[in-house]
Amino acid sequence: MSKTLFPLRALIIMILAFALWATAAPYPVHAATITVTTEVDEDGGGADCSLREAITAANSNAAYGGCAAGTAGLDTIAFSGVTGTINLGSALPNLAESIQINGPGAADLTIDGQTDSFDGFSIIIPAGGNLTAVTLSGLTLTNFRHALYGASVGLEISLSDMSITSSGQGGGSVNNHGAIYVTSADLTLDRVTLSNNTGYRGGALSYQPTANGHTLTITDSTFTNNTANTGSGGAIFLYPTGGGTTSHTITRSTLAGNTGASAGAILVWVNGATSTINISHTTFSGNSATTGTGADAAYFTASTAAAIVGNSQANITYSTFSGHNNDTNASTTGVLHVSRADSSSSSLSVTRTLIANNPASAGGAFRECTAGGGTTFGGSNNLTNDTFCAGRTAAPTNVNSTLADNGGHTDTHALLAGSNAIDALVVSATCVPGTTADQRTAARANGLNAGDSACDIGAYEYSSTLTVLAIALAQWGTAATAATPLLWLGLALILLTLTLLATRLKWNRGS
């Protein structure tokens, strides 16, 4: 028998064994998968399964219309051959049990409410029992009162790879929230784009936790051209109440072109609660506050800020603020503002952050950082024109004023050659070569400028040639970590077999 036959046979046998094992392996399964087969918004008729019928089947755990029955527990709604637009004639059924709704992709399938008179997906019954988690992915939602409304204590809501546009309510101060309105639930947004939405407060997102321990997590997401018509928080309104402790995290995201009264991008208003917001590797660009008066004027000491207003503990690091220019009450307003309404504690810490390209600041009239009485504004290693900004080391130079796709999931302001933000931070616990990454997930401390492996200030890490391939590989690596252990074991077996084969062939050549 040829000496090469054994390793070849071994390779075939091991691959076949792995395939059989993978087929028989006990993967975690959902209680039921209900497949939508038509874009027609039908209810109870025909052989096809519509989205409306699928939700009813999942809620009732019984077959409905052309849809298979759901079962108690987590059901999945999938789509087969359904692309384009599902035009709804009325509100979808409320989501009453835990569910995953997995669309084919935000660019491939749109759910259109055709009006702002009803919500898209609603969860308004008490969580618990068979309702503990709702996950939406791969869809575009448009033209709703609220594209998502969740008001169930103890619920976990997750959105990923979504686009939400032209939704929300403007006008008066009562029940007029933005595209996403969530209370008393944990909320996660990952790779979600919210654009051209409108609300009284929080044009894109109004998050109002009323119980202890709730969290908001936003990653790799974009908020653009959202508006709070007469209120504040053009993009996001955070309003923790009820005496609990809440946390909010925004990472590797971009908020651009949003408009509100007292806060163009984010309003944080803590009422009887303890709240922390952490913002890192994030870009704020061209947001605008329109007035220092209005519903929030007294509470925020008649202050106006183009980017963030709050009376909570806010921490901002490795971020970029560019292109903010508020002409209203310019001597007392700015890009960042912290205030308090009473004797409560309120502080803002800004570190390793770049505040640039704010036209009026050069003339001294426009303040980039302001604070109300009794508040704390701290920071370090920041580049800004405003000497009031804590931790200012110098005015920034050579920062591209154009927001652009420089790689990664979200747009950024690139540093130009010669910028004083480049390599301005020495290696430390927050600047680790090969570990710390910028907003695009490109490696920091890359040594591409002076070669000293230092980090750059702001959301963007400079490179002499854009390392789009490196960024793509980094994103692939992040996704790959989510692969099943079984897949990794199979790959390891194949690599081991190939190694043995190579070794055997080497022996054959030597014999």
Coordinates of C-alpha atoms in Angstrom, one line a residue:
M1 CA 0.0 0.0 0.0
S2 CA 1.3 3.5 -0.9
K3 CA 2.5 5.4 2.1
T4 CA 0.4 8.4 0.9
L5 CA -2.9 6.5 1.0
F6 CA -3.2 6.5 4.8
P7 CA -3.2 10.3 5.3
L8 CA -5.5 10.8 2.3
R9 CA -8.0 8.3 3.7
A10 CA -7.6 9.8 7.1
L11 CA -8.4 13.2 5.8
I12 CA -11.5 12.0 4.0
I13 CA -12.7 10.0 7.0
M14 CA -12.2 12.8 9.5
I15 CA -14.0 15.3 7.2
L16 CA -16.9 12.9 6.8
A17 CA -17.0 12.2 10.5
F18 CA -17.1 15.9 11.3
A19 CA -19.9 16.5 8.8
L20 CA -22.0 13.6 10.3
W21 CA -21.2 14.9 13.9
A22 CA -22.2 18.5 12.9
T23 CA -25.4 17.3 11.4
A24 CA -26.3 15.3 14.6
A25 CA -25.0 17.8 17.1
P26 CA -27.5 19.3 19.5
Y27 CA -27.6 22.9 18.4
P28 CA -29.7 25.2 20.5
V29 CA -33.1 25.5 18.8
H30 CA -35.9 28.0 19.0
A31 CA -39.3 26.8 20.0
A32 CA -40.6 27.3 16.5
T33 CA -39.6 29.0 13.2
I34 CA -42.5 30.7 11.4
T35 CA -41.7 31.7 7.8
V36 CA -43.2 34.7 6.1
T37 CA -43.8 33.9 2.4
T38 CA -45.7 37.0 1.2
E39 CA -45.3 40.8 1.3
V40 CA -49.1 41.2 1.2
D41 CA -50.5 42.5 4.4
E42 CA -53.2 39.8 4.7
D43 CA -54.9 38.6 7.9
G44 CA -56.4 35.1 8.1
G45 CA -56.8 34.4 4.5
G46 CA -54.9 32.6 1.7
A47 CA -52.2 29.9 1.8
D48 CA -49.3 32.3 2.2
C49 CA -48.0 33.5 5.6
S50 CA -47.9 37.3 6.1
L51 CA -45.9 39.1 8.8
R52 CA -49.2 40.0 10.5
E53 CA -50.3 36.4 10.6
A54 CA -46.8 35.2 11.7
I55 CA -47.0 37.4 14.8
T56 CA -50.5 36.2 15.6
A57 CA -49.3 32.6 15.3
A58 CA -46.3 33.3 17.5
N59 CA -48.5 35.0 20.1
S60 CA -51.2 32.3 20.1
N61 CA -49.0 29.2 19.7
A62 CA -51.4 28.0 17.1
A63 CA -51.4 27.9 13.3
Y64 CA -53.0 31.0 11.7
G65 CA -53.7 31.9 8.1
G66 CA -50.9 30.3 6.1
C67 CA -48.5 30.3 9.1
A68 CA -47.2 27.4 11.2
A69 CA -48.0 27.4 14.9
G70 CA -45.7 29.0 17.4
T71 CA -44.9 27.4 20.7
A72 CA -44.4 28.6 24.2
G73 CA -41.1 30.3 24.5
L74 CA -38.8 32.0 22.0
D75 CA -40.1 31.8 18.4
T76 CA -38.4 33.0 15.3
I77 CA -40.0 34.7 12.4
A78 CA -38.0 34.4 9.2
F79 CA -38.6 35.5 5.6
S80 CA -38.5 33.3 2.4
G81 CA -38.5 35.0 -1.0
V82 CA -39.9 38.2 0.6
T83 CA -38.2 41.4 -0.5
G84 CA -39.2 45.0 -1.4
T85 CA -41.9 46.6 0.8
I86 CA -44.6 45.3 3.1
N87 CA -47.2 48.1 3.2
L88 CA -49.2 47.9 6.4
G89 CA -52.9 48.9 6.5
S90 CA -53.1 48.9 10.3
A91 CA -51.1 48.3 13.4
L92 CA -49.4 44.9 13.7
P93 CA -50.5 42.8 16.7
N94 CA -48.6 43.6 19.9
L95 CA -45.7 41.2 20.6
A96 CA -46.8 39.1 23.5
E97 CA -44.1 36.4 23.7
S98 CA -40.4 36.3 23.3
I99 CA -39.5 36.5 19.7
Q100 CA -36.8 37.0 17.1
I101 CA -37.8 38.6 13.8
N102 CA -34.9 38.2 11.3
G103 CA -35.3 40.0 8.1
P104 CA -33.2 39.4 4.9
G105 CA -31.4 42.8 5.3
A106 CA -32.2 46.4 5.8
A107 CA -31.5 47.1 2.1
D108 CA -33.8 44.2 1.0
L109 CA -37.0 44.5 3.0
T110 CA -38.9 47.6 4.3
I111 CA -41.9 47.6 6.5
D112 CA -43.9 50.7 5.8
G113 CA -46.6 52.0 8.2
Q114 CA -47.7 54.5 5.5
T115 CA -48.8 56.9 8.2
D116 CA -47.8 58.1 11.7
S117 CA -51.0 57.0 13.3
F118 CA -49.9 53.7 14.7
D119 CA -46.7 51.9 16.0
G120 CA -44.6 49.4 14.1
F121 CA -43.6 46.8 16.8
S122 CA -45.2 47.2 20.2
I123 CA -44.5 45.5 23.5
I124 CA -46.8 46.9 26.1
I125 CA -47.8 43.9 28.3
P126 CA -45.9 43.1 31.5
A127 CA -42.8 41.1 30.8
G128 CA -42.3 37.7 32.4
G129 CA -43.6 34.2 31.6
N130 CA -43.1 33.8 27.8
L131 CA -42.1 37.4 27.2
T132 CA -38.5 38.2 28.2
A133 CA -36.7 39.1 25.0
V134 CA -37.5 40.7 21.7
T135 CA -34.9 40.8 18.9
L136 CA -35.3 42.5 15.5
S137 CA -32.7 42.4 12.7
G138 CA -32.3 42.9 9.0
L139 CA -35.2 45.3 8.4
T140 CA -36.0 48.9 7.5
L141 CA -38.9 50.4 9.3
T142 CA -40.5 53.6 8.0
N143 CA -43.5 55.9 8.5
F144 CA -44.7 54.9 11.9
R145 CA -45.8 56.8 15.0
H146 CA -43.1 54.8 16.8
A147 CA -41.2 52.2 14.8
L148 CA -40.7 50.4 18.2
Y149 CA -42.6 51.0 21.4
G150 CA -41.6 48.9 24.5
A151 CA -43.0 49.4 27.9
S152 CA -42.4 46.1 29.8
V153 CA -40.4 45.9 33.0
G154 CA -37.6 43.2 32.8
L155 CA -37.7 43.0 29.0
E156 CA -34.5 42.8 26.9
I157 CA -34.9 44.5 23.5
S158 CA -32.2 44.2 20.8
L159 CA -32.0 45.7 17.4
S160 CA -29.2 44.9 14.9
D161 CA -28.5 45.7 11.2
M162 CA -31.6 47.9 11.0
S163 CA -32.6 51.2 9.4
I164 CA -35.4 53.3 11.0
T165 CA -36.5 56.4 9.1
S166 CA -39.3 59.0 8.8
S167 CA -41.0 58.0 12.0
G168 CA -41.9 59.5 15.4
Q169 CA -44.2 62.3 16.5
G170 CA -43.6 66.1 16.6
G171 CA -45.6 68.8 18.0
G172 CA -46.7 69.1 21.7
S173 CA -45.2 67.8 24.9
V174 CA -47.6 64.9 25.7
N175 CA -46.9 61.4 24.2
N176 CA -45.0 62.8 21.3
H177 CA -41.8 60.7 21.3
G178 CA -39.4 59.8 18.5
A179 CA -39.0 56.7 16.3
I180 CA -38.0 54.4 19.2
Y181 CA -39.8 54.9 22.6
V182 CA -38.8 52.5 25.3
T183 CA -39.4 52.6 29.1
S184 CA -38.5 50.1 31.8
A185 CA -36.5 47.7 29.5
D186 CA -32.9 47.0 28.5
L187 CA -32.3 48.3 25.0
T188 CA -29.4 47.4 22.7
L189 CA -28.7 49.0 19.3
D190 CA -26.0 47.4 17.1
R191 CA -25.3 48.7 13.6
V192 CA -28.6 50.6 13.5
T193 CA -29.2 53.7 11.4
L194 CA -31.8 56.2 12.5
S195 CA -32.5 59.1 10.1
N196 CA -35.0 61.8 9.4
N197 CA -37.1 61.0 12.5
T198 CA -39.0 63.5 14.6
G199 CA -40.2 63.8 18.2
Y200 CA -40.9 66.3 20.8
R201 CA -37.9 65.1 22.8
G202 CA -35.6 62.5 21.3
G203 CA -36.4 62.6 17.6
A204 CA -34.8 59.2 17.0
L205 CA -34.8 57.6 20.5
S206 CA -36.6 58.4 23.7
Y207 CA -35.3 56.1 26.4
Q208 CA -37.0 56.5 29.8
P209 CA -36.1 53.7 32.3
T210 CA -38.2 53.8 35.5
A211 CA -36.7 50.8 37.4
N212 CA -33.3 50.0 38.8
G213 CA -30.6 48.4 36.7
H214 CA -31.8 49.1 33.2
T215 CA -29.1 49.7 30.5
L216 CA -29.0 51.3 27.1
T217 CA -26.2 50.1 24.8
I218 CA -25.5 51.7 21.4
T219 CA -22.7 50.4 19.2
D220 CA -21.6 51.0 15.6
S221 CA -24.8 53.0 14.9
T222 CA -25.7 56.3 13.1
F223 CA -28.1 59.0 14.1
T224 CA -28.5 61.6 11.3
N225 CA -30.9 64.4 10.5
N226 CA -33.3 63.7 13.4
T227 CA -35.3 66.5 14.9
A228 CA -36.8 67.4 18.3
N229 CA -39.3 69.9 17.0
T230 CA -39.9 72.1 20.1
G231 CA -38.2 70.0 22.7
S232 CA -34.6 68.8 23.2
G233 CA -32.4 65.9 22.2
G234 CA -32.7 66.0 18.4
A235 CA -31.3 62.4 18.2
I236 CA -31.6 61.0 21.8
F237 CA -33.5 61.8 24.9
L238 CA -32.5 60.0 28.1
Y239 CA -34.8 60.4 31.0
P240 CA -34.1 58.0 33.9
T241 CA -36.6 58.3 36.7
G242 CA -38.0 56.3 39.7
G243 CA -35.0 56.4 42.0
G244 CA -33.1 53.5 40.4
T245 CA -29.6 53.3 39.0
T246 CA -29.2 53.2 35.2
S247 CA -26.3 53.1 32.8
H248 CA -26.0 54.2 29.1
T249 CA -23.2 53.4 26.8
I250 CA -22.5 54.8 23.3
T251 CA -19.5 53.3 21.4
R252 CA -18.2 53.7 17.9
S253 CA -21.2 55.6 16.7
T254 CA -21.9 58.9 14.8
L255 CA -24.5 61.6 15.5
A256 CA -24.7 64.1 12.7
G257 CA -27.0 66.8 11.5
N258 CA -29.5 66.5 14.4
T259 CA -31.5 69.4 15.6
G260 CA -33.2 70.2 18.9
A261 CA -34.1 73.2 21.1
S262 CA -31.8 72.9 24.1
A263 CA -29.7 70.0 22.8
G264 CA -29.0 69.2 19.2
A265 CA -27.9 65.6 19.6
I266 CA -28.4 64.2 23.2
L267 CA -30.4 65.4 26.2
V268 CA -29.7 63.6 29.5
W269 CA -32.2 64.6 32.1
V270 CA -32.0 62.6 35.4
N271 CA -35.1 62.9 37.6
G272 CA -34.8 61.2 41.0
A273 CA -32.4 58.5 39.7
T274 CA -28.6 57.8 39.6
S275 CA -27.4 57.6 36.0
T276 CA -24.1 57.3 34.2
I277 CA -23.5 57.8 30.5
N278 CA -20.3 56.6 28.9
I279 CA -19.4 57.8 25.4
S280 CA -16.3 56.5 23.6
H281 CA -14.8 56.4 20.1
T282 CA -17.8 58.4 18.8
T283 CA -18.2 61.3 16.4
F284 CA -20.6 64.3 16.8
S285 CA -20.8 66.4 13.6
G286 CA -22.9 69.4 12.7
N287 CA -25.6 69.1 15.3
S288 CA -27.5 72.2 16.2
A289 CA -29.4 73.6 19.1
T290 CA -32.0 76.2 18.0
T291 CA -32.9 78.1 21.1
G292 CA -32.2 78.7 24.8
T293 CA -35.9 78.9 25.7
G294 CA -38.7 76.4 25.5
A295 CA -39.8 73.5 27.7
D296 CA -36.4 72.7 29.1
A297 CA -35.1 76.3 29.6
A298 CA -35.7 76.6 33.3
Y299 CA -34.5 73.1 34.1
F300 CA -31.3 73.6 32.3
T301 CA -30.7 77.1 33.4
A302 CA -31.8 78.5 30.0
S303 CA -28.6 76.9 28.5
T304 CA -28.3 75.7 24.9
A305 CA -25.8 73.2 23.6
A306 CA -25.1 71.9 20.2
A307 CA -24.2 68.4 21.2
I308 CA -24.9 67.3 24.8
V309 CA -26.9 68.6 27.7
G310 CA -27.3 66.8 31.0
N311 CA -27.4 66.7 34.7
S312 CA -25.9 63.3 35.3
Q313 CA -22.5 61.7 35.4
A314 CA -21.2 61.8 31.8
N315 CA -17.8 60.4 30.7
I316 CA -16.6 61.1 27.2
T317 CA -13.3 59.7 25.8
Y318 CA -11.6 59.3 22.5
S319 CA -14.3 61.2 20.7
T320 CA -14.5 63.9 18.1
F321 CA -16.9 66.9 18.0
S322 CA -16.8 68.9 14.7
G323 CA -18.8 71.5 12.8
H324 CA -21.0 72.8 15.6
N325 CA -22.0 76.5 15.4
N326 CA -24.9 77.7 17.4
D327 CA -25.5 81.5 17.0
T328 CA -28.2 81.8 19.6
N329 CA -26.9 83.2 22.9
A330 CA -23.4 82.3 21.7
S331 CA -21.6 83.8 24.7
T332 CA -23.3 81.4 27.1
T333 CA -23.8 78.3 25.0
G334 CA -21.5 75.7 23.4
V335 CA -20.9 72.2 22.1
L336 CA -20.9 70.6 25.5
H337 CA -22.9 71.8 28.5
V338 CA -23.5 70.4 32.0
S339 CA -26.0 71.8 34.5
R340 CA -28.3 70.9 37.3
A341 CA -31.8 71.9 38.3
D342 CA -31.4 71.6 42.1
S343 CA -28.9 70.3 44.6
S344 CA -28.4 67.0 42.8
S345 CA -24.9 66.0 41.7
S346 CA -24.0 66.6 38.0
S347 CA -20.6 66.2 36.4
L348 CA -19.0 65.8 33.0
S349 CA -15.5 64.3 32.3
V350 CA -13.9 64.7 28.9
T351 CA -10.6 62.9 28.0
R352 CA -8.6 62.3 24.9
T353 CA -11.2 64.2 22.9
L354 CA -11.0 66.5 19.9
I355 CA -13.3 69.5 19.5
A356 CA -12.6 71.2 16.2
N357 CA -14.0 73.0 13.2
N358 CA -16.5 75.1 15.1
P359 CA -16.5 78.3 13.1
A360 CA -17.5 80.9 15.7
S361 CA -15.1 79.7 18.3
A362 CA -12.2 81.4 16.6
G363 CA -13.8 84.8 17.3
G364 CA -14.3 84.0 20.9
A365 CA -18.1 84.4 20.9
F366 CA -19.0 80.7 20.7
R367 CA -18.1 78.6 23.7
E368 CA -17.3 75.0 23.1
C369 CA -17.7 74.0 26.8
T370 CA -20.0 75.5 29.4
A371 CA -21.3 74.6 32.8
G372 CA -24.0 75.7 35.2
G373 CA -23.5 76.6 38.8
G374 CA -22.6 73.8 41.2
T375 CA -21.5 71.3 38.5
T376 CA -18.2 69.7 37.8
F377 CA -16.5 69.8 34.4
G378 CA -13.3 67.8 34.4
G379 CA -11.0 66.2 31.8
S380 CA -7.5 65.7 30.4
N381 CA -5.6 65.5 27.1
N382 CA -8.1 67.3 25.0
L383 CA -7.6 69.5 21.9
T384 CA -10.1 72.5 21.7
N385 CA -10.1 76.2 21.0
D386 CA -12.0 77.0 24.2
T387 CA -9.8 77.5 27.3
F388 CA -12.8 76.8 29.5
C389 CA -12.8 73.1 28.4
A390 CA -11.2 71.0 31.1
G391 CA -7.9 69.3 30.2
R392 CA -7.2 71.5 27.2
T393 CA -3.7 71.1 25.9
A394 CA -3.8 73.1 22.7
A395 CA -6.0 74.2 19.8
P396 CA -6.5 71.4 17.2
T397 CA -4.9 71.5 13.8
N398 CA -5.5 69.7 10.5
V399 CA -8.8 68.0 11.1
N400 CA -10.8 67.2 8.0
S401 CA -14.1 69.1 8.3
T402 CA -15.8 66.7 6.0
L403 CA -17.6 63.8 7.6
A404 CA -16.8 60.8 5.4
D405 CA -16.7 57.0 5.1
N406 CA -13.2 56.3 6.2
G407 CA -13.8 52.6 6.8
G408 CA -15.8 51.0 9.6
H409 CA -19.5 51.0 10.2
T410 CA -19.9 54.7 10.8
D411 CA -18.6 57.9 9.2
T412 CA -15.7 59.9 10.8
H413 CA -13.7 63.1 10.5
A414 CA -10.2 62.0 9.4
L415 CA -7.0 63.5 10.8
L416 CA -4.8 65.1 8.1
A417 CA -1.1 64.9 7.9
G418 CA 0.6 67.2 10.4
S419 CA -2.3 67.3 12.9
N420 CA -1.3 67.8 16.5
A421 CA -3.7 65.1 17.5
I422 CA -1.5 62.5 15.9
D423 CA 0.6 60.5 18.4
A424 CA -0.3 62.9 21.2
L425 CA -0.9 60.2 23.8
V426 CA 1.7 58.0 25.2
V427 CA 1.2 54.3 25.7
S428 CA -0.8 53.7 28.8
A429 CA -3.7 51.7 30.1
T430 CA -6.0 53.5 27.6
C431 CA -3.5 53.3 24.8
V432 CA -2.3 49.7 24.3
P433 CA -0.6 48.8 21.0
G434 CA -2.4 46.0 19.3
T435 CA -5.4 46.2 21.6
T436 CA -6.9 49.7 21.7
A437 CA -8.9 50.5 18.5
D438 CA -10.5 53.7 17.1
Q439 CA -14.1 54.3 16.0
R440 CA -13.5 52.3 12.8
T441 CA -11.9 49.4 14.8
A442 CA -8.5 50.3 13.3
A443 CA -5.6 49.7 15.6
R444 CA -4.4 52.6 17.7
A445 CA -0.7 53.1 18.6
N446 CA 0.1 52.0 15.0
G447 CA 3.4 53.8 14.8
L448 CA 2.5 55.1 11.3
N449 CA 3.5 58.7 12.0
A450 CA 6.5 59.2 14.3
G451 CA 6.9 55.5 14.9
D452 CA 6.7 55.8 18.7
S453 CA 3.5 53.7 19.0
A454 CA 1.6 56.6 20.6
C455 CA -2.2 57.0 20.2
D456 CA -4.1 59.9 18.5
I457 CA -6.6 62.2 20.2
G458 CA -10.2 61.8 19.0
A459 CA -12.3 59.1 17.5
Y460 CA -10.0 58.6 14.4
E461 CA -6.5 57.1 14.4
Y462 CA -4.3 58.5 11.6
S463 CA -2.7 56.4 9.0
S464 CA -0.6 57.6 6.0
T465 CA -2.5 55.2 3.8
L466 CA -6.1 54.2 4.7
T467 CA -6.0 50.7 6.1
V468 CA -9.4 49.7 4.9
L469 CA -8.3 46.0 4.5
A470 CA -7.1 46.0 8.1
I471 CA -10.3 47.5 9.3
A472 CA -12.3 44.9 7.3
L473 CA -10.2 42.1 8.8
A474 CA -10.7 43.4 12.3
Q475 CA -14.5 43.5 11.7
W476 CA -14.4 39.9 10.3
G477 CA -12.5 38.9 13.4
T478 CA -15.1 40.4 15.7
A479 CA -17.9 38.5 13.8
A480 CA -15.8 35.3 13.8
T481 CA -15.7 35.2 17.6
A482 CA -19.4 34.7 17.5
A483 CA -19.1 31.5 15.5
T484 CA -20.1 28.3 17.3
P485 CA -17.5 26.3 19.2
L486 CA -18.4 23.3 17.0
L487 CA -17.3 25.2 13.9
W488 CA -14.0 26.1 15.5
L489 CA -13.4 22.5 16.5
G490 CA -14.1 21.3 13.0
L491 CA -11.7 23.8 11.5
A492 CA -9.1 22.7 14.1
L493 CA -9.5 19.0 13.1
I494 CA -9.1 19.9 9.4
L495 CA -6.0 21.9 10.1
L496 CA -4.6 19.1 12.2
T497 CA -5.3 16.5 9.5
L498 CA -3.6 18.7 6.8
T499 CA -0.6 19.1 9.1
L500 CA -0.4 15.3 9.5
L501 CA -0.7 14.9 5.7
A502 CA 2.1 17.4 5.1
T503 CA 4.3 15.6 7.6
R504 CA 3.6 12.2 6.0
L505 CA 4.4 13.5 2.5
K506 CA 7.7 14.8 3.9
W507 CA 8.5 11.4 5.3
N508 CA 7.7 9.8 1.9
R509 CA 10.1 12.1 0.1
G510 CA 12.8 11.2 2.6
S511 CA 12.3 7.4 2.3

